[in-house]
Structures are given as structure tokens and as C-alpha cells.
PDB file of C-alpha atoms in Angstrom:
ATOM      1  CA  VAL D 423     -23.922  63.556 -36.141  1.00  0.00           C
ATOM      2  CA  PRO D 424     -25.178  61.772 -32.617  1.00  0.00           C
ATOM      3  CA  LYS D 425     -24.915  57.960 -32.470  1.00  0.00           C
ATOM      4  CA  PRO D 426     -28.956  56.737 -32.205  1.00  0.00           C
ATOM      5  CA  SER D 427     -29.155  54.399 -30.385  1.00  0.00           C
ATOM      6  CA  VAL D 428     -31.502  51.667 -32.131  1.00  0.00           C
ATOM      7  CA  HIS D 429     -34.415  49.757 -30.940  1.00  0.00           C
ATOM      8  CA  LEU D 430     -35.837  46.643 -33.089  1.00  0.00           C
ATOM      9  CA  PHE D 431     -36.736  43.457 -32.396  1.00  0.00           C
ATOM     10  CA  GLY D 432     -36.720  43.945 -28.015  1.00  0.00           C
ATOM     11  CA  ALA D 433     -32.871  44.497 -28.903  1.00  0.00           C
ATOM     12  CA  THR D 434     -30.551  47.645 -28.225  1.00  0.00           C
ATOM     13  CA  LYS D 435     -28.036  48.314 -30.017  1.00  0.00           C
ATOM     14  CA  ASN D 436     -25.507  51.301 -30.805  1.00  0.00           C
ATOM     15  CA  ALA D 437     -25.667  51.331 -34.846  1.00  0.00           C
ATOM     16  CA  THR D 438     -21.982  52.982 -35.228  1.00  0.00           C
ATOM     17  CA  ALA D 439     -21.334  50.632 -37.731  1.00  0.00           C
ATOM     18  CA  GLY D 440     -24.697  51.652 -40.021  1.00  0.00           C
ATOM     19  CA  LEU D 441     -24.167  55.246 -38.935  1.00  0.00           C
ATOM     20  CA  ASN D 442     -20.549  55.140 -39.923  1.00  0.00           C
ATOM     21  CA  SER D 443     -20.942  53.829 -43.489  1.00  0.00           C
ATOM     22  CA  ALA D 444     -24.592  56.440 -43.948  1.00  0.00           C
ATOM     23  CA  THR D 445     -22.582  59.427 -42.729  1.00  0.00           C
ATOM     24  CA  ALA D 446     -19.866  58.639 -45.601  1.00  0.00           C
ATOM     25  CA  PHE D 447     -22.778  58.560 -47.979  1.00  0.00           C
ATOM     26  CA  ALA D 448     -24.058  61.925 -46.592  1.00  0.00           C
ATOM     27  CA  ASP D 449     -20.510  63.984 -45.987  1.00  0.00           C
ATOM     28  CA  PRO D 450     -20.090  65.547 -49.256  1.00  0.00           C
ATOM     29  CA  MET D 451     -23.299  67.224 -49.225  1.00  0.00           C
ATOM     30  CA  LEU D 452     -22.841  68.541 -45.078  1.00  0.00           C
ATOM     31  CA  ASN D 453     -20.735  71.545 -45.732  1.00  0.00           C
ATOM     32  CA  LEU D 454     -22.419  73.496 -48.774  1.00  0.00           C
ATOM     33  CA  GLY D 455     -23.351  76.460 -47.250  1.00  0.00           C
ATOM     34  CA  GLY D 456     -27.122  78.402 -45.920  1.00  0.00           C
ATOM     35  CA  LYS D 457     -28.937  77.518 -49.152  1.00  0.00           C
ATOM     36  CA  GLU D 458     -28.338  74.053 -48.592  1.00  0.00           C
ATOM     37  CA  ASP D 459     -29.526  73.488 -44.997  1.00  0.00           C
ATOM     38  CA  ALA D 460     -32.901  72.004 -46.017  1.00  0.00           C
ATOM     39  CA  GLU D 461     -31.202  69.026 -47.805  1.00  0.00           C
ATOM     40  CA  SER D 462     -28.306  68.606 -45.400  1.00  0.00           C
ATOM     41  CA  GLU D 463     -31.443  67.998 -42.717  1.00  0.00           C
ATOM     42  CA  LYS D 464     -32.409  65.310 -45.410  1.00  0.00           C
ATOM     43  CA  LEU D 465     -29.346  63.895 -45.527  1.00  0.00           C
ATOM     44  CA  ARG D 466     -28.942  63.559 -42.052  1.00  0.00           C
ATOM     45  CA  GLU D 467     -32.305  61.816 -41.693  1.00  0.00           C
ATOM     46  CA  MET D 468     -31.295  59.525 -44.739  1.00  0.00           C
ATOM     47  CA  ALA D 469     -27.909  58.756 -42.340  1.00  0.00           C
ATOM     48  CA  HIS D 470     -30.482  58.130 -39.267  1.00  0.00           C
ATOM     49  CA  THR D 471     -32.466  55.806 -41.370  1.00  0.00           C
ATOM     50  CA  LEU D 472     -29.452  53.725 -43.484  1.00  0.00           C
ATOM     51  CA  SER D 473     -27.566  53.387 -39.681  1.00  0.00           C
ATOM     52  CA  ALA D 474     -31.281  51.777 -38.174  1.00  0.00           C
ATOM     53  CA  LEU D 475     -31.503  49.651 -41.395  1.00  0.00           C
ATOM     54  CA  ASP D 476     -27.657  48.314 -41.124  1.00  0.00           C
ATOM     55  CA  ALA D 477     -28.366  47.713 -37.280  1.00  0.00           C
ATOM     56  CA  ALA D 478     -31.731  45.835 -37.545  1.00  0.00           C
ATOM     57  CA  PHE D 479     -29.759  43.162 -40.090  1.00  0.00           C
ATOM     58  CA  SER D 480     -26.741  43.277 -37.504  1.00  0.00           C
ATOM     59  CA  VAL D 481     -28.890  41.919 -35.015  1.00  0.00           C
ATOM     60  CA  GLY D 482     -30.805  39.353 -37.353  1.00  0.00           C
ATOM     61  CA  LEU D 483     -33.731  38.833 -39.080  1.00  0.00           C
ATOM     62  CA  PRO D 484     -36.997  37.351 -37.267  1.00  0.00           C
ATOM     63  CA  VAL D 485     -37.562  33.558 -37.937  1.00  0.00           C
ATOM     64  CA  SER D 486     -40.132  32.595 -40.008  1.00  0.00           C
ATOM     65  CA  LEU D 487     -43.555  32.163 -38.438  1.00  0.00           C
ATOM     66  CA  GLU D 488     -43.780  28.662 -40.315  1.00  0.00           C
ATOM     67  CA  ALA D 489     -39.910  27.457 -38.870  1.00  0.00           C
ATOM     68  CA  GLU D 490     -41.305  28.667 -35.569  1.00  0.00           C
ATOM     69  CA  LEU D 491     -44.142  26.580 -35.423  1.00  0.00           C
ATOM     70  CA  ALA D 492     -42.730  23.643 -36.677  1.00  0.00           C
ATOM     71  CA  ALA D 493     -40.004  24.308 -34.025  1.00  0.00           C
ATOM     72  CA  LYS D 494     -42.902  24.272 -30.916  1.00  0.00           C
ATOM     73  CA  LYS D 495     -43.846  21.804 -32.641  1.00  0.00           C
ATOM     74  CA  ARG D 496     -41.037  19.393 -32.048  1.00  0.00           C
ATOM     75  CA  ARG D 497     -40.595  20.769 -28.675  1.00  0.00           C
ATOM     76  CA  ALA D 498     -44.164  19.832 -27.638  1.00  0.00           C
ATOM     77  CA  ASN D 499     -43.660  16.247 -28.566  1.00  0.00           C
ATOM     78  CA  ASN D 500     -40.456  16.191 -26.550  1.00  0.00           C
ATOM     79  CA  LYS D 501     -42.519  16.913 -23.532  1.00  0.00           C
ATOM     80  CA  ARG D 502     -45.526  14.895 -24.539  1.00  0.00           C
ATOM     81  CA  GLY D 503     -44.659  11.327 -22.803  1.00  0.00           C
ATOM     82  CA  GLY D 504     -40.839  12.672 -21.881  1.00  0.00           C
ATOM     83  CA  LEU D 505     -39.610  10.546 -24.899  1.00  0.00           C
ATOM     84  CA  GLY D 506     -38.036  12.928 -28.219  1.00  0.00           C
ATOM     85  CA  TYR D 507     -35.804  11.937 -30.194  1.00  0.00           C
ATOM     86  CA  VAL D 508     -31.828  12.220 -29.898  1.00  0.00           C
ATOM     87  CA  SER D 509     -28.300  11.499 -31.050  1.00  0.00           C
ATOM     88  CA  THR D 510     -27.518   8.703 -29.411  1.00  0.00           C
ATOM     89  CA  PRO D 511     -23.479   7.246 -30.090  1.00  0.00           C
ATOM     90  CA  SER D 512     -23.751   4.732 -32.996  1.00  0.00           C
ATOM     91  CA  CYS D 513     -22.194   1.871 -30.979  1.00  0.00           C
ATOM     92  CA  PHE D 514     -26.417   1.771 -29.279  1.00  0.00           C
ATOM     93  CA  PRO D 515     -28.230  -0.420 -30.305  1.00  0.00           C
ATOM     94  CA  GLN D 516     -30.217   1.792 -32.975  1.00  0.00           C
ATOM     95  CA  LYS D 517     -33.192  -0.570 -33.618  1.00  0.00           C
ATOM     96  CA  PRO D 518     -35.442  -3.272 -31.277  1.00  0.00           C
ATOM     97  CA  ALA D 519     -33.399  -6.822 -31.091  1.00  0.00           C
ATOM     98  CA  PRO D 520     -35.511  -9.482 -32.877  1.00  0.00           C
ATOM     99  CA  VAL D 521     -36.148 -10.957 -29.772  1.00  0.00           C
ATOM    100  CA  PHE D 522     -38.424  -8.250 -28.573  1.00  0.00           C
ATOM    101  CA  ALA D 523     -40.813  -9.099 -31.134  1.00  0.00           C
ATOM    102  CA  GLN D 524     -41.549 -12.571 -29.641  1.00  0.00           C
ATOM    103  CA  ARG D 525     -44.778 -13.057 -27.510  1.00  0.00           C
ATOM    104  CA  GLU D 526     -42.328 -15.810 -25.369  1.00  0.00           C
ATOM    105  CA  VAL D 527     -40.182 -12.960 -24.007  1.00  0.00           C
ATOM    106  CA  PHE D 528     -42.960 -11.022 -22.813  1.00  0.00           C
ATOM    107  CA  GLU D 529     -44.514 -13.717 -21.056  1.00  0.00           C
ATOM    108  CA  ARG D 530     -41.310 -13.495 -18.874  1.00  0.00           C
ATOM    109  CA  PHE D 531     -41.822  -9.642 -18.145  1.00  0.00           C
ATOM    110  CA  VAL D 532     -42.805  -8.565 -14.564  1.00  0.00           C
ATOM    111  CA  HIS D 533     -46.165  -5.942 -14.412  1.00  0.00           C
ATOM    112  CA  ASP D 534     -43.524  -2.721 -14.161  1.00  0.00           C
ATOM    113  CA  SER D 535     -42.147  -3.749 -17.566  1.00  0.00           C
ATOM    114  CA  LEU D 536     -45.272  -4.892 -19.471  1.00  0.00           C
ATOM    115  CA  PHE D 537     -46.398  -1.490 -18.469  1.00  0.00           C
ATOM    116  CA  PHE D 538     -43.869   0.470 -19.447  1.00  0.00           C
ATOM    117  CA  ILE D 539     -43.740  -0.734 -23.170  1.00  0.00           C
ATOM    118  CA  PHE D 540     -47.478  -0.492 -22.978  1.00  0.00           C
ATOM    119  CA  TYR D 541     -47.625   3.377 -21.964  1.00  0.00           C
ATOM    120  CA  TYR D 542     -44.117   4.455 -23.290  1.00  0.00           C
ATOM    121  CA  GLN D 543     -44.087   2.552 -26.986  1.00  0.00           C
ATOM    122  CA  GLN D 544     -46.899   4.066 -28.885  1.00  0.00           C
ATOM    123  CA  GLY D 545     -48.042   2.493 -31.957  1.00  0.00           C
ATOM    124  CA  THR D 546     -45.780  -0.321 -31.904  1.00  0.00           C
ATOM    125  CA  TYR D 547     -46.133  -4.076 -32.108  1.00  0.00           C
ATOM    126  CA  GLN D 548     -44.268  -4.125 -29.050  1.00  0.00           C
ATOM    127  CA  GLN D 549     -47.432  -2.222 -27.123  1.00  0.00           C
ATOM    128  CA  TYR D 550     -49.077  -4.850 -28.803  1.00  0.00           C
ATOM    129  CA  LEU D 551     -47.944  -7.790 -27.071  1.00  0.00           C
ATOM    130  CA  ALA D 552     -47.592  -5.992 -23.458  1.00  0.00           C
ATOM    131  CA  ALA D 553     -51.320  -5.277 -23.489  1.00  0.00           C
ATOM    132  CA  ARG D 554     -51.914  -8.641 -24.959  1.00  0.00           C
ATOM    133  CA  GLU D 555     -49.713 -10.588 -22.065  1.00  0.00           C
ATOM    134  CA  LEU D 556     -51.395  -8.024 -19.685  1.00  0.00           C
ATOM    135  CA  LYS D 557     -55.004  -9.168 -20.744  1.00  0.00           C
ATOM    136  CA  SER D 558     -53.342 -12.800 -20.589  1.00  0.00           C
ATOM    137  CA  GLN D 559     -53.266 -12.278 -16.806  1.00  0.00           C
ATOM    138  CA  SER D 560     -57.071 -11.017 -16.063  1.00  0.00           C
ATOM    139  CA  TRP D 561     -56.001  -7.098 -16.319  1.00  0.00           C
ATOM    140  CA  ARG D 562     -58.554  -4.981 -18.453  1.00  0.00           C
ATOM    141  CA  PHE D 563     -57.624  -2.124 -19.881  1.00  0.00           C
ATOM    142  CA  HIS D 564     -60.533   1.083 -18.691  1.00  0.00           C
ATOM    143  CA  LYS D 565     -61.058   3.274 -21.816  1.00  0.00           C
ATOM    144  CA  LYS D 566     -62.284   6.154 -19.809  1.00  0.00           C
ATOM    145  CA  TYR D 567     -59.314   6.399 -17.132  1.00  0.00           C
ATOM    146  CA  TYR D 568     -56.938   4.861 -19.511  1.00  0.00           C
ATOM    147  CA  THR D 569     -55.454   2.650 -17.410  1.00  0.00           C
ATOM    148  CA  TRP D 570     -55.569  -1.165 -16.307  1.00  0.00           C
ATOM    149  CA  PHE D 571     -57.893  -2.515 -13.763  1.00  0.00           C
ATOM    150  CA  GLN D 572     -57.623  -6.343 -12.325  1.00  0.00           C
ATOM    151  CA  ARG D 573     -60.670  -7.856  -9.877  1.00  0.00           C
ATOM    152  CA  HIS D 574     -59.159  -8.559  -6.630  1.00  0.00           C
ATOM    153  CA  GLU D 575     -62.220 -10.246  -5.434  1.00  0.00           C
ATOM    154  CA  GLU D 576     -65.138 -12.014  -7.279  1.00  0.00           C
ATOM    155  CA  PRO D 577     -67.619  -8.715  -8.043  1.00  0.00           C
ATOM    156  CA  ARG D 578     -69.853  -8.231  -5.126  1.00  0.00           C
ATOM    157  CA  PHE D 579     -72.543  -7.026  -7.831  1.00  0.00           C
ATOM    158  CA  ALA D 580     -72.919  -7.562 -11.314  1.00  0.00           C
ATOM    159  CA  THR D 581     -75.836  -6.835 -14.369  1.00  0.00           C
ATOM    160  CA  ASP D 582     -75.211  -7.019 -18.182  1.00  0.00           C
ATOM    161  CA  GLU D 583     -73.969  -3.144 -17.919  1.00  0.00           C
ATOM    162  CA  PHE D 584     -71.542  -3.240 -14.683  1.00  0.00           C
ATOM    163  CA  GLU D 585     -70.236  -4.749 -12.320  1.00  0.00           C
ATOM    164  CA  LYS D 586     -68.881  -3.744  -8.650  1.00  0.00           C
ATOM    165  CA  GLY D 587     -66.477  -4.861  -6.437  1.00  0.00           C
ATOM    166  CA  THR D 588     -62.529  -3.964  -5.052  1.00  0.00           C
ATOM    167  CA  TYR D 589     -59.861  -3.853  -7.933  1.00  0.00           C
ATOM    168  CA  LYS D 590     -56.610  -3.874  -8.449  1.00  0.00           C
ATOM    169  CA  TYR D 591     -55.486  -0.810 -11.065  1.00  0.00           C
ATOM    170  CA  PHE D 592     -52.329   0.835 -12.270  1.00  0.00           C
ATOM    171  CA  ASP D 593     -51.732   4.049 -11.447  1.00  0.00           C
ATOM    172  CA  TYR D 594     -49.339   5.344 -14.487  1.00  0.00           C
ATOM    173  CA  ILE D 595     -49.544   8.893 -13.580  1.00  0.00           C
ATOM    174  CA  LEU D 596     -45.947  10.692 -12.110  1.00  0.00           C
ATOM    175  CA  LYS D 597     -45.912  13.976 -10.903  1.00  0.00           C
ATOM    176  CA  GLU D 598     -42.835  15.739 -10.861  1.00  0.00           C
ATOM    177  CA  GLY D 599     -41.172  16.205  -7.394  1.00  0.00           C
ATOM    178  CA  ARG D 600     -43.379  13.573  -6.350  1.00  0.00           C
ATOM    179  CA  ASP D 601     -43.170  10.076  -5.352  1.00  0.00           C
ATOM    180  CA  ILE D 602     -46.337   8.557  -5.792  1.00  0.00           C
ATOM    181  CA  GLY D 603     -47.865   7.234  -9.186  1.00  0.00           C
ATOM    182  CA  TRP D 604     -46.298   4.146 -10.995  1.00  0.00           C
ATOM    183  CA  THR D 605     -47.226   1.949  -8.728  1.00  0.00           C
ATOM    184  CA  GLN D 606     -50.692  -0.375  -8.062  1.00  0.00           C
ATOM    185  CA  ARG D 607     -52.972   0.384  -5.899  1.00  0.00           C
ATOM    186  CA  PHE D 608     -56.498  -1.214  -4.647  1.00  0.00           C
ATOM    187  CA  LYS D 609     -60.113   0.542  -5.142  1.00  0.00           C
ATOM    188  CA  SER D 610     -62.828  -0.635  -3.171  1.00  0.00           C
ATOM    189  CA  ASP D 611     -66.124   0.015  -3.885  1.00  0.00           C
ATOM    190  CA  PHE D 612     -65.874   0.564  -7.791  1.00  0.00           C
ATOM    191  CA  THR D 613     -68.443   0.325 -10.791  1.00  0.00           C
ATOM    192  CA  PHE D 614     -66.800  -1.048 -13.633  1.00  0.00           C
ATOM    193  CA  GLU D 615     -68.813  -0.258 -16.735  1.00  0.00           C
ATOM    194  CA  TYR D 616     -68.631  -2.456 -19.252  1.00  0.00           C
ATOM    195  CA  ALA D 617     -68.851   0.211 -21.977  1.00  0.00           C
ATOM    196  CA  PHE D 618     -65.609   1.185 -20.747  1.00  0.00           C
ATOM    197  CA  LEU D 619     -63.941  -2.462 -21.478  1.00  0.00           C
ATOM    198  CA  GLU D 620     -61.965  -2.319 -24.125  1.00  0.00           C
ATOM    199  CA  ASP D 621     -62.468  -5.597 -25.861  1.00  0.00           C
ATOM    200  CA  GLU D 622     -61.186  -5.132 -29.422  1.00  0.00           C
ATOM    201  CA  LEU D 623     -58.014  -6.502 -29.044  1.00  0.00           C
ATOM    202  CA  VAL D 624     -57.234 -10.468 -29.694  1.00  0.00           C
TER     203      VAL D 624
END
């Protein structure tokens, strides 16, 4: 009996082990004479089928769809924002120090530190304290552009719905391989619509 090459799940495997077990099952019936040729052929086909099944199990069962979707979700979460949960040495601090829950500490941070905490500690008390400190320094969060603006000068034009002038803003977008972003920039003749002004934080 020739050794079949089995193609399963994109892998090619010589099913020697499976064929050996299947051939052992078929051997007693292979030399029965002319009358048994049809039955011998059926046994040979069965040997090939069994060897293919053995090869399939040796390649490995496919991962369940649910497990694969969970793995994709974990990978996506790790990419989003660049911060995934990883195992770190037990000697590293495992919880934020209590001092980082005090507003007075945030008053000492430079702008870059406050922006980092705001963008990379989402949903935490530290993000709240960073935003509160930025607002106390006359920075205002723009809900459409998801960034912080500060007046560089008094607005040249203002109504009940918007103001227009030159603003300083924080460019938080980092592009891989390019030395741009994560810096303060100026935008002249910018219209800041009050509808996009965050005014919920107290």
C-alpha cells in the first residue's frame, strides 16, 4: 500500500504512523485470493481513511472559534493605546502609591506628565486629577478633537456659540517611525465652538 500524503488544515504530513496502524488492521484480509479482490480493495480504502484520520489528530485539532475570538480581543486590547497587561517581577510596585491619589502631587507635575496620565490612565482617579489640574491651568478639552486647547491670546472674535483666535494645543498623536506628535503646537485663526467644550468636570 503506498504511503499517502495527507493535506489537513494547510499542513502536509506523511501519515506513516497512521498507515501502520491501519495496515495492521487490514493485513489479514489482503491475501485472500481472487474472490476477495473487491473486499480487499475496500479494506485498502479503509486503511487510507484511517491513516488520514490519524494524521489529522497528530497535526492537532483546530482551536475553537470562541477561543480564537477571545485571543483576537486580547491582542486588540494590547494594541489599543499600547498598554497591555504583562507579567512583571514581583519586586516591582503592583499598585499605585497612595501619594498619587493626592491633588497636591499633581500640582507639581509638568504638562507632559499630566497629558501622559490623562491619555494612558483612562477611567482612573489619576486621570480625573490630571484633567482637573490641566483645567486649573486654563487648558480646555475639545470633545471633537479629543485634545486640550489653551488660549494663546484673548479671542479676536467671540459670540455666545464660539470664539476665534490663536490657541495652543497638545498634539497627542504619535506616528510610528516619525518624530512628530506628543508636543504643544499653535493654531492661529481657530474657531472653538462651545458645543465641543467639555464642561462636566468639577
